C-alpha cells in the first residue's frame, strides 16, 4: 500500500487538500503556534520596561548603574528574543517536540507533585510573615525535596534548616536585604 496523492502536483509538490469550512486562517495559526510565545515574550518585555520607567528612584543615586539598569536590560532582552523568535517562525522555523531521554511523552503529567509544590509555595508565602524566613524557608526547602521524591526523613530537614539559615545570613548580613526573622530574630 502506498501513500501517493492522486491530486495534481503543484510547483512545490502535491496539492494540499483545502480545509473544510474556510479554515485557512485557523490552519495558518495552528502551523505558526509558536507566535503565541513571541506575543507572551513581547508582552513581558513591555511590562518589565513599563515597570522600570515608572520605578521611583532616589534622587541621591550615584553613578550610571542604578535600580533601573537590570529591568531595562531584561525588558530589552525579552523584546529582542521575542522579535528574533517571530522572525524565525515566520521564515518556517519550527520548535522540535520534546525529545529528552528522561521524558516519556506518553505518560500523563504528575499532578501530585505539581499540587504538593504549589501547596509548599503557598504555605511559605503565608508563613514567612509570622514565622520568619529561617523557619518558613526550611519548610520550603524540605517540602520541595519531599514533593520531588526525596524520602530521607532524617537528613532532609537538617539540610533544609542549614540551607535556610545560610540563605538568611547571606541576604540579611552580606547583601543587606532584610528578611523577616520571626520568633528567631533575637536568637539570630
PDB file of N, CA, C and O in Angstrom, residues 99-155:
ATOM      1  N   UNK A  99      12.291  15.808  23.211  1.00  0.00           N
ATOM      2  CA  UNK A  99      12.984  14.559  22.921  1.00  0.00           C
ATOM      3  C   UNK A  99      13.938  14.182  24.034  1.00  0.00           C
ATOM      4  O   UNK A  99      14.910  13.486  23.794  1.00  0.00           O
ATOM      5  N   UNK A 100      13.673  14.671  25.241  1.00  0.00           N
ATOM      6  CA  UNK A 100      14.561  14.374  26.360  1.00  0.00           C
ATOM      7  C   UNK A 100      14.604  12.891  26.644  1.00  0.00           C
ATOM      8  O   UNK A 100      13.615  12.187  26.535  1.00  0.00           O
ATOM      9  N   UNK A 101      15.765  12.433  27.033  1.00  0.00           N
ATOM     10  CA  UNK A 101      15.910  10.999  27.271  1.00  0.00           C
ATOM     11  C   UNK A 101      15.179  10.529  28.521  1.00  0.00           C
ATOM     12  O   UNK A 101      14.856   9.368  28.657  1.00  0.00           O
ATOM     13  N   UNK A 102      14.904  11.448  29.460  1.00  0.00           N
ATOM     14  CA  UNK A 102      14.228  11.031  30.675  1.00  0.00           C
ATOM     15  C   UNK A 102      12.752  11.445  30.691  1.00  0.00           C
ATOM     16  O   UNK A 102      12.110  11.401  31.712  1.00  0.00           O
ATOM     17  N   UNK A 103      12.228  11.849  29.545  1.00  0.00           N
ATOM     18  CA  UNK A 103      10.838  12.271  29.454  1.00  0.00           C
ATOM     19  C   UNK A 103      10.070  11.275  28.600  1.00  0.00           C
ATOM     20  O   UNK A 103      10.433  11.018  27.464  1.00  0.00           O
ATOM     21  N   UNK A 104       9.031  10.706  29.183  1.00  0.00           N
ATOM     22  CA  UNK A 104       8.159   9.808  28.438  1.00  0.00           C
ATOM     23  C   UNK A 104       6.902  10.584  28.082  1.00  0.00           C
ATOM     24  O   UNK A 104       6.070  10.869  28.945  1.00  0.00           O
ATOM     25  N   UNK A 105       6.780  10.959  26.826  1.00  0.00           N
ATOM     26  CA  UNK A 105       5.677  11.804  26.396  1.00  0.00           C
ATOM     27  C   UNK A 105       4.331  11.094  26.430  1.00  0.00           C
ATOM     28  O   UNK A 105       3.292  11.739  26.338  1.00  0.00           O
ATOM     29  N   UNK A 106       4.349   9.773  26.564  1.00  0.00           N
ATOM     30  CA  UNK A 106       3.098   9.030  26.622  1.00  0.00           C
ATOM     31  C   UNK A 106       2.511   8.995  28.030  1.00  0.00           C
ATOM     32  O   UNK A 106       1.353   8.655  28.211  1.00  0.00           O
ATOM     33  N   UNK A 107       3.326   9.340  29.029  1.00  0.00           N
ATOM     34  CA  UNK A 107       2.862   9.334  30.418  1.00  0.00           C
ATOM     35  C   UNK A 107       2.113  10.633  30.719  1.00  0.00           C
ATOM     36  O   UNK A 107       2.487  11.693  30.247  1.00  0.00           O
ATOM     37  N   UNK A 108       1.057  10.558  31.536  1.00  0.00           N
ATOM     38  CA  UNK A 108       0.349  11.792  31.909  1.00  0.00           C
ATOM     39  C   UNK A 108       1.190  12.615  32.890  1.00  0.00           C
ATOM     40  O   UNK A 108       2.156  12.127  33.465  1.00  0.00           O
ATOM     41  N   UNK A 109       0.804  13.863  33.062  1.00  0.00           N
ATOM     42  CA  UNK A 109       1.510  14.754  33.982  1.00  0.00           C
ATOM     43  C   UNK A 109       1.379  14.232  35.410  1.00  0.00           C
ATOM     44  O   UNK A 109       0.374  13.614  35.785  1.00  0.00           O
ATOM     45  N   UNK A 110       2.392  14.481  36.215  1.00  0.00           N
ATOM     46  CA  UNK A 110       2.389  14.067  37.620  1.00  0.00           C
ATOM     47  C   UNK A 110       1.759  15.182  38.451  1.00  0.00           C
ATOM     48  O   UNK A 110       2.455  16.034  39.010  1.00  0.00           O
ATOM     49  N   UNK A 111       0.438  15.179  38.526  1.00  0.00           N
ATOM     50  CA  UNK A 111      -0.285  16.254  39.200  1.00  0.00           C
ATOM     51  C   UNK A 111      -0.066  16.235  40.701  1.00  0.00           C
ATOM     52  O   UNK A 111      -0.157  17.273  41.353  1.00  0.00           O
ATOM     53  N   UNK A 112       0.239  15.089  41.274  1.00  0.00           N
ATOM     54  CA  UNK A 112       0.501  15.027  42.712  1.00  0.00           C
ATOM     55  C   UNK A 112       1.697  15.902  43.065  1.00  0.00           C
ATOM     56  O   UNK A 112       1.656  16.683  44.015  1.00  0.00           O
ATOM     57  N   UNK A 113       2.775  15.790  42.289  1.00  0.00           N
ATOM     58  CA  UNK A 113       3.969  16.594  42.537  1.00  0.00           C
ATOM     59  C   UNK A 113       3.681  18.075  42.328  1.00  0.00           C
ATOM     60  O   UNK A 113       4.104  18.917  43.123  1.00  0.00           O
ATOM     61  N   UNK A 114       2.946  18.398  41.271  1.00  0.00           N
ATOM     62  CA  UNK A 114       2.618  19.796  40.995  1.00  0.00           C
ATOM     63  C   UNK A 114       1.797  20.381  42.137  1.00  0.00           C
ATOM     64  O   UNK A 114       2.070  21.498  42.611  1.00  0.00           O
ATOM     65  N   UNK A 115       0.811  19.644  42.615  1.00  0.00           N
ATOM     66  CA  UNK A 115      -0.029  20.141  43.710  1.00  0.00           C
ATOM     67  C   UNK A 115       0.744  20.249  45.022  1.00  0.00           C
ATOM     68  O   UNK A 115       0.552  21.204  45.784  1.00  0.00           O
ATOM     69  N   UNK A 116       1.631  19.287  45.297  1.00  0.00           N
ATOM     70  CA  UNK A 116       2.449  19.380  46.510  1.00  0.00           C
ATOM     71  C   UNK A 116       3.364  20.600  46.466  1.00  0.00           C
ATOM     72  O   UNK A 116       3.496  21.327  47.461  1.00  0.00           O
ATOM     73  N   UNK A 117       4.019  20.840  45.336  1.00  0.00           N
ATOM     74  CA  UNK A 117       4.890  22.008  45.217  1.00  0.00           C
ATOM     75  C   UNK A 117       4.095  23.312  45.331  1.00  0.00           C
ATOM     76  O   UNK A 117       4.548  24.264  45.973  1.00  0.00           O
ATOM     77  N   UNK A 118       2.916  23.344  44.723  1.00  0.00           N
ATOM     78  CA  UNK A 118       2.072  24.530  44.833  1.00  0.00           C
ATOM     79  C   UNK A 118       1.688  24.778  46.284  1.00  0.00           C
ATOM     80  O   UNK A 118       1.742  25.918  46.770  1.00  0.00           O
ATOM     81  N   UNK A 119       1.320  23.729  47.001  1.00  0.00           N
ATOM     82  CA  UNK A 119       0.983  23.863  48.421  1.00  0.00           C
ATOM     83  C   UNK A 119       2.162  24.335  49.253  1.00  0.00           C
ATOM     84  O   UNK A 119       2.008  25.179  50.146  1.00  0.00           O
ATOM     85  N   UNK A 120       3.350  23.829  48.960  1.00  0.00           N
ATOM     86  CA  UNK A 120       4.549  24.239  49.692  1.00  0.00           C
ATOM     87  C   UNK A 120       4.829  25.719  49.461  1.00  0.00           C
ATOM     88  O   UNK A 120       5.131  26.469  50.404  1.00  0.00           O
ATOM     89  N   UNK A 121       4.731  26.177  48.222  1.00  0.00           N
ATOM     90  CA  UNK A 121       4.989  27.590  47.924  1.00  0.00           C
ATOM     91  C   UNK A 121       3.943  28.497  48.565  1.00  0.00           C
ATOM     92  O   UNK A 121       4.284  29.556  49.103  1.00  0.00           O
ATOM     93  N   UNK A 122       2.675  28.092  48.508  1.00  0.00           N
ATOM     94  CA  UNK A 122       1.630  28.899  49.136  1.00  0.00           C
ATOM     95  C   UNK A 122       1.791  28.933  50.649  1.00  0.00           C
ATOM     96  O   UNK A 122       1.611  29.983  51.278  1.00  0.00           O
ATOM     97  N   UNK A 123       2.132  27.797  51.251  1.00  0.00           N
ATOM     98  CA  UNK A 123       2.356  27.760  52.708  1.00  0.00           C
ATOM     99  C   UNK A 123       3.519  28.661  53.089  1.00  0.00           C
ATOM    100  O   UNK A 123       3.470  29.362  54.107  1.00  0.00           O
ATOM    101  N   UNK A 124       4.571  28.683  52.285  1.00  0.00           N
ATOM    102  CA  UNK A 124       5.709  29.552  52.570  1.00  0.00           C
ATOM    103  C   UNK A 124       5.293  31.015  52.496  1.00  0.00           C
ATOM    104  O   UNK A 124       5.679  31.814  53.355  1.00  0.00           O
ATOM    105  N   UNK A 125       4.488  31.364  51.502  1.00  0.00           N
ATOM    106  CA  UNK A 125       4.035  32.747  51.370  1.00  0.00           C
ATOM    107  C   UNK A 125       3.195  33.174  52.573  1.00  0.00           C
ATOM    108  O   UNK A 125       3.288  34.310  53.038  1.00  0.00           O
ATOM    109  N   UNK A 126       2.397  32.257  53.110  1.00  0.00           N
ATOM    110  CA  UNK A 126       1.553  32.579  54.258  1.00  0.00           C
ATOM    111  C   UNK A 126       2.369  32.610  55.550  1.00  0.00           C
ATOM    112  O   UNK A 126       2.151  33.460  56.413  1.00  0.00           O
ATOM    113  N   UNK A 127       3.334  31.701  55.686  1.00  0.00           N
ATOM    114  CA  UNK A 127       4.056  31.552  56.948  1.00  0.00           C
ATOM    115  C   UNK A 127       5.290  32.425  57.084  1.00  0.00           C
ATOM    116  O   UNK A 127       5.831  32.542  58.189  1.00  0.00           O
ATOM    117  N   UNK A 128       5.759  33.045  56.022  1.00  0.00           N
ATOM    118  CA  UNK A 128       7.005  33.801  56.118  1.00  0.00           C
ATOM    119  C   UNK A 128       6.857  35.022  57.024  1.00  0.00           C
ATOM    120  O   UNK A 128       7.812  35.404  57.702  1.00  0.00           O
ATOM    121  N   UNK A 129       5.679  35.618  57.078  1.00  0.00           N
ATOM    122  CA  UNK A 129       5.451  36.765  57.959  1.00  0.00           C
ATOM    123  C   UNK A 129       5.484  36.383  59.438  1.00  0.00           C
ATOM    124  O   UNK A 129       6.296  36.904  60.204  1.00  0.00           O
ATOM    125  N   UNK A 130       4.623  35.460  59.862  1.00  0.00           N
ATOM    126  CA  UNK A 130       4.598  35.137  61.295  1.00  0.00           C
ATOM    127  C   UNK A 130       5.778  34.292  61.778  1.00  0.00           C
ATOM    128  O   UNK A 130       6.226  34.455  62.913  1.00  0.00           O
ATOM    129  N   UNK A 131       6.294  33.397  60.945  1.00  0.00           N
ATOM    130  CA  UNK A 131       7.378  32.519  61.392  1.00  0.00           C
ATOM    131  C   UNK A 131       8.765  33.033  61.027  1.00  0.00           C
ATOM    132  O   UNK A 131       9.759  32.589  61.592  1.00  0.00           O
ATOM    133  N   UNK A 132       8.845  33.931  60.059  1.00  0.00           N
ATOM    134  CA  UNK A 132      10.126  34.431  59.618  1.00  0.00           C
ATOM    135  C   UNK A 132      10.717  33.540  58.534  1.00  0.00           C
ATOM    136  O   UNK A 132      10.288  32.409  58.303  1.00  0.00           O
ATOM    137  N   UNK A 133      11.764  34.081  57.868  1.00  0.00           N
ATOM    138  CA  UNK A 133      12.360  33.340  56.769  1.00  0.00           C
ATOM    139  C   UNK A 133      13.079  32.073  57.204  1.00  0.00           C
ATOM    140  O   UNK A 133      12.980  31.056  56.502  1.00  0.00           O
ATOM    141  N   UNK A 134      13.824  32.056  58.308  1.00  0.00           N
ATOM    142  CA  UNK A 134      14.552  30.821  58.635  1.00  0.00           C
ATOM    143  C   UNK A 134      13.632  29.601  58.770  1.00  0.00           C
ATOM    144  O   UNK A 134      13.941  28.533  58.238  1.00  0.00           O
ATOM    145  N   UNK A 135      12.505  29.753  59.430  1.00  0.00           N
ATOM    146  CA  UNK A 135      11.598  28.618  59.621  1.00  0.00           C
ATOM    147  C   UNK A 135      10.801  28.348  58.343  1.00  0.00           C
ATOM    148  O   UNK A 135      10.704  27.205  57.888  1.00  0.00           O
ATOM    149  N   UNK A 136      10.227  29.404  57.752  1.00  0.00           N
ATOM    150  CA  UNK A 136       9.443  29.224  56.528  1.00  0.00           C
ATOM    151  C   UNK A 136      10.326  28.722  55.389  1.00  0.00           C
ATOM    152  O   UNK A 136       9.908  27.890  54.580  1.00  0.00           O
ATOM    153  N   UNK A 137      11.562  29.212  55.310  1.00  0.00           N
ATOM    154  CA  UNK A 137      12.481  28.750  54.277  1.00  0.00           C
ATOM    155  C   UNK A 137      12.845  27.288  54.455  1.00  0.00           C
ATOM    156  O   UNK A 137      12.952  26.536  53.486  1.00  0.00           O
ATOM    157  N   UNK A 138      13.057  26.870  55.713  1.00  0.00           N
ATOM    158  CA  UNK A 138      13.358  25.458  55.976  1.00  0.00           C
ATOM    159  C   UNK A 138      12.180  24.584  55.552  1.00  0.00           C
ATOM    160  O   UNK A 138      12.370  23.517  54.953  1.00  0.00           O
ATOM    161  N   UNK A 139      10.961  25.038  55.838  1.00  0.00           N
ATOM    162  CA  UNK A 139       9.773  24.282  55.400  1.00  0.00           C
ATOM    163  C   UNK A 139       9.672  24.265  53.873  1.00  0.00           C
ATOM    164  O   UNK A 139       9.296  23.245  53.298  1.00  0.00           O
ATOM    165  N   UNK A 140      10.044  25.364  53.242  1.00  0.00           N
ATOM    166  CA  UNK A 140      10.033  25.419  51.780  1.00  0.00           C
ATOM    167  C   UNK A 140      11.027  24.425  51.188  1.00  0.00           C
ATOM    168  O   UNK A 140      10.682  23.640  50.295  1.00  0.00           O
ATOM    169  N   UNK A 141      12.256  24.432  51.678  1.00  0.00           N
ATOM    170  CA  UNK A 141      13.280  23.544  51.129  1.00  0.00           C
ATOM    171  C   UNK A 141      12.958  22.079  51.419  1.00  0.00           C
ATOM    172  O   UNK A 141      13.078  21.217  50.550  1.00  0.00           O
ATOM    173  N   UNK A 142      12.533  21.783  52.645  1.00  0.00           N
ATOM    174  CA  UNK A 142      12.208  20.399  52.976  1.00  0.00           C
ATOM    175  C   UNK A 142      10.971  19.931  52.207  1.00  0.00           C
ATOM    176  O   UNK A 142      10.935  18.828  51.659  1.00  0.00           O
ATOM    177  N   UNK A 143       9.933  20.783  52.137  1.00  0.00           N
ATOM    178  CA  UNK A 143       8.714  20.414  51.423  1.00  0.00           C
ATOM    179  C   UNK A 143       8.956  20.210  49.941  1.00  0.00           C
ATOM    180  O   UNK A 143       8.391  19.307  49.321  1.00  0.00           O
ATOM    181  N   UNK A 144       9.819  21.036  49.348  1.00  0.00           N
ATOM    182  CA  UNK A 144      10.136  20.873  47.928  1.00  0.00           C
ATOM    183  C   UNK A 144      10.878  19.569  47.681  1.00  0.00           C
ATOM    184  O   UNK A 144      10.607  18.857  46.713  1.00  0.00           O
ATOM    185  N   UNK A 145      11.821  19.247  48.566  1.00  0.00           N
ATOM    186  CA  UNK A 145      12.559  17.985  48.422  1.00  0.00           C
ATOM    187  C   UNK A 145      11.604  16.798  48.553  1.00  0.00           C
ATOM    188  O   UNK A 145      11.689  15.834  47.784  1.00  0.00           O
ATOM    189  N   UNK A 146      10.689  16.867  49.501  1.00  0.00           N
ATOM    190  CA  UNK A 146       9.724  15.782  49.686  1.00  0.00           C
ATOM    191  C   UNK A 146       8.815  15.655  48.469  1.00  0.00           C
ATOM    192  O   UNK A 146       8.563  14.552  47.982  1.00  0.00           O
ATOM    193  N   UNK A 147       8.315  16.790  47.962  1.00  0.00           N
ATOM    194  CA  UNK A 147       7.416  16.758  46.809  1.00  0.00           C
ATOM    195  C   UNK A 147       8.113  16.200  45.574  1.00  0.00           C
ATOM    196  O   UNK A 147       7.482  15.548  44.746  1.00  0.00           O
ATOM    197  N   UNK A 148       9.413  16.423  45.466  1.00  0.00           N
ATOM    198  CA  UNK A 148      10.158  15.945  44.303  1.00  0.00           C
ATOM    199  C   UNK A 148      10.692  14.533  44.476  1.00  0.00           C
ATOM    200  O   UNK A 148      11.400  14.034  43.611  1.00  0.00           O
ATOM    201  N   UNK A 149      10.362  13.886  45.605  1.00  0.00           N
ATOM    202  CA  UNK A 149      10.643  12.466  45.725  1.00  0.00           C
ATOM    203  C   UNK A 149      11.663  12.052  46.757  1.00  0.00           C
ATOM    204  O   UNK A 149      11.894  10.858  46.937  1.00  0.00           O
ATOM    205  N   UNK A 150      12.296  12.957  47.458  1.00  0.00           N
ATOM    206  CA  UNK A 150      13.286  12.566  48.459  1.00  0.00           C
ATOM    207  C   UNK A 150      12.567  12.040  49.695  1.00  0.00           C
ATOM    208  O   UNK A 150      11.641  12.662  50.202  1.00  0.00           O
ATOM    209  N   UNK A 151      12.993  10.902  50.191  1.00  0.00           N
ATOM    210  CA  UNK A 151      12.363  10.297  51.362  1.00  0.00           C
ATOM    211  C   UNK A 151      13.371  10.052  52.484  1.00  0.00           C
ATOM    212  O   UNK A 151      13.228   9.132  53.271  1.00  0.00           O
ATOM    213  N   UNK A 152      14.373  10.898  52.597  1.00  0.00           N
ATOM    214  CA  UNK A 152      15.353  10.812  53.683  1.00  0.00           C
ATOM    215  C   UNK A 152      14.860  11.707  54.821  1.00  0.00           C
ATOM    216  O   UNK A 152      15.256  12.857  54.944  1.00  0.00           O
ATOM    217  N   UNK A 153      13.972  11.143  55.668  1.00  0.00           N
ATOM    218  CA  UNK A 153      13.311  11.927  56.707  1.00  0.00           C
ATOM    219  C   UNK A 153      14.260  12.380  57.807  1.00  0.00           C
ATOM    220  O   UNK A 153      13.936  13.299  58.559  1.00  0.00           O
ATOM    221  N   UNK A 154      15.403  11.756  57.933  1.00  0.00           N
ATOM    222  CA  UNK A 154      16.349  12.181  58.962  1.00  0.00           C
ATOM    223  C   UNK A 154      17.328  13.225  58.437  1.00  0.00           C
ATOM    224  O   UNK A 154      17.751  14.120  59.163  1.00  0.00           O
ATOM    225  N   UNK A 155      17.664  13.180  57.179  1.00  0.00           N
ATOM    226  CA  UNK A 155      18.669  14.071  56.600  1.00  0.00           C
ATOM    227  C   UNK A 155      18.062  15.339  56.005  1.00  0.00           C
ATOM    228  O   UNK A 155      18.619  16.439  56.175  1.00  0.00           O
TER     229      UNK A 155
END
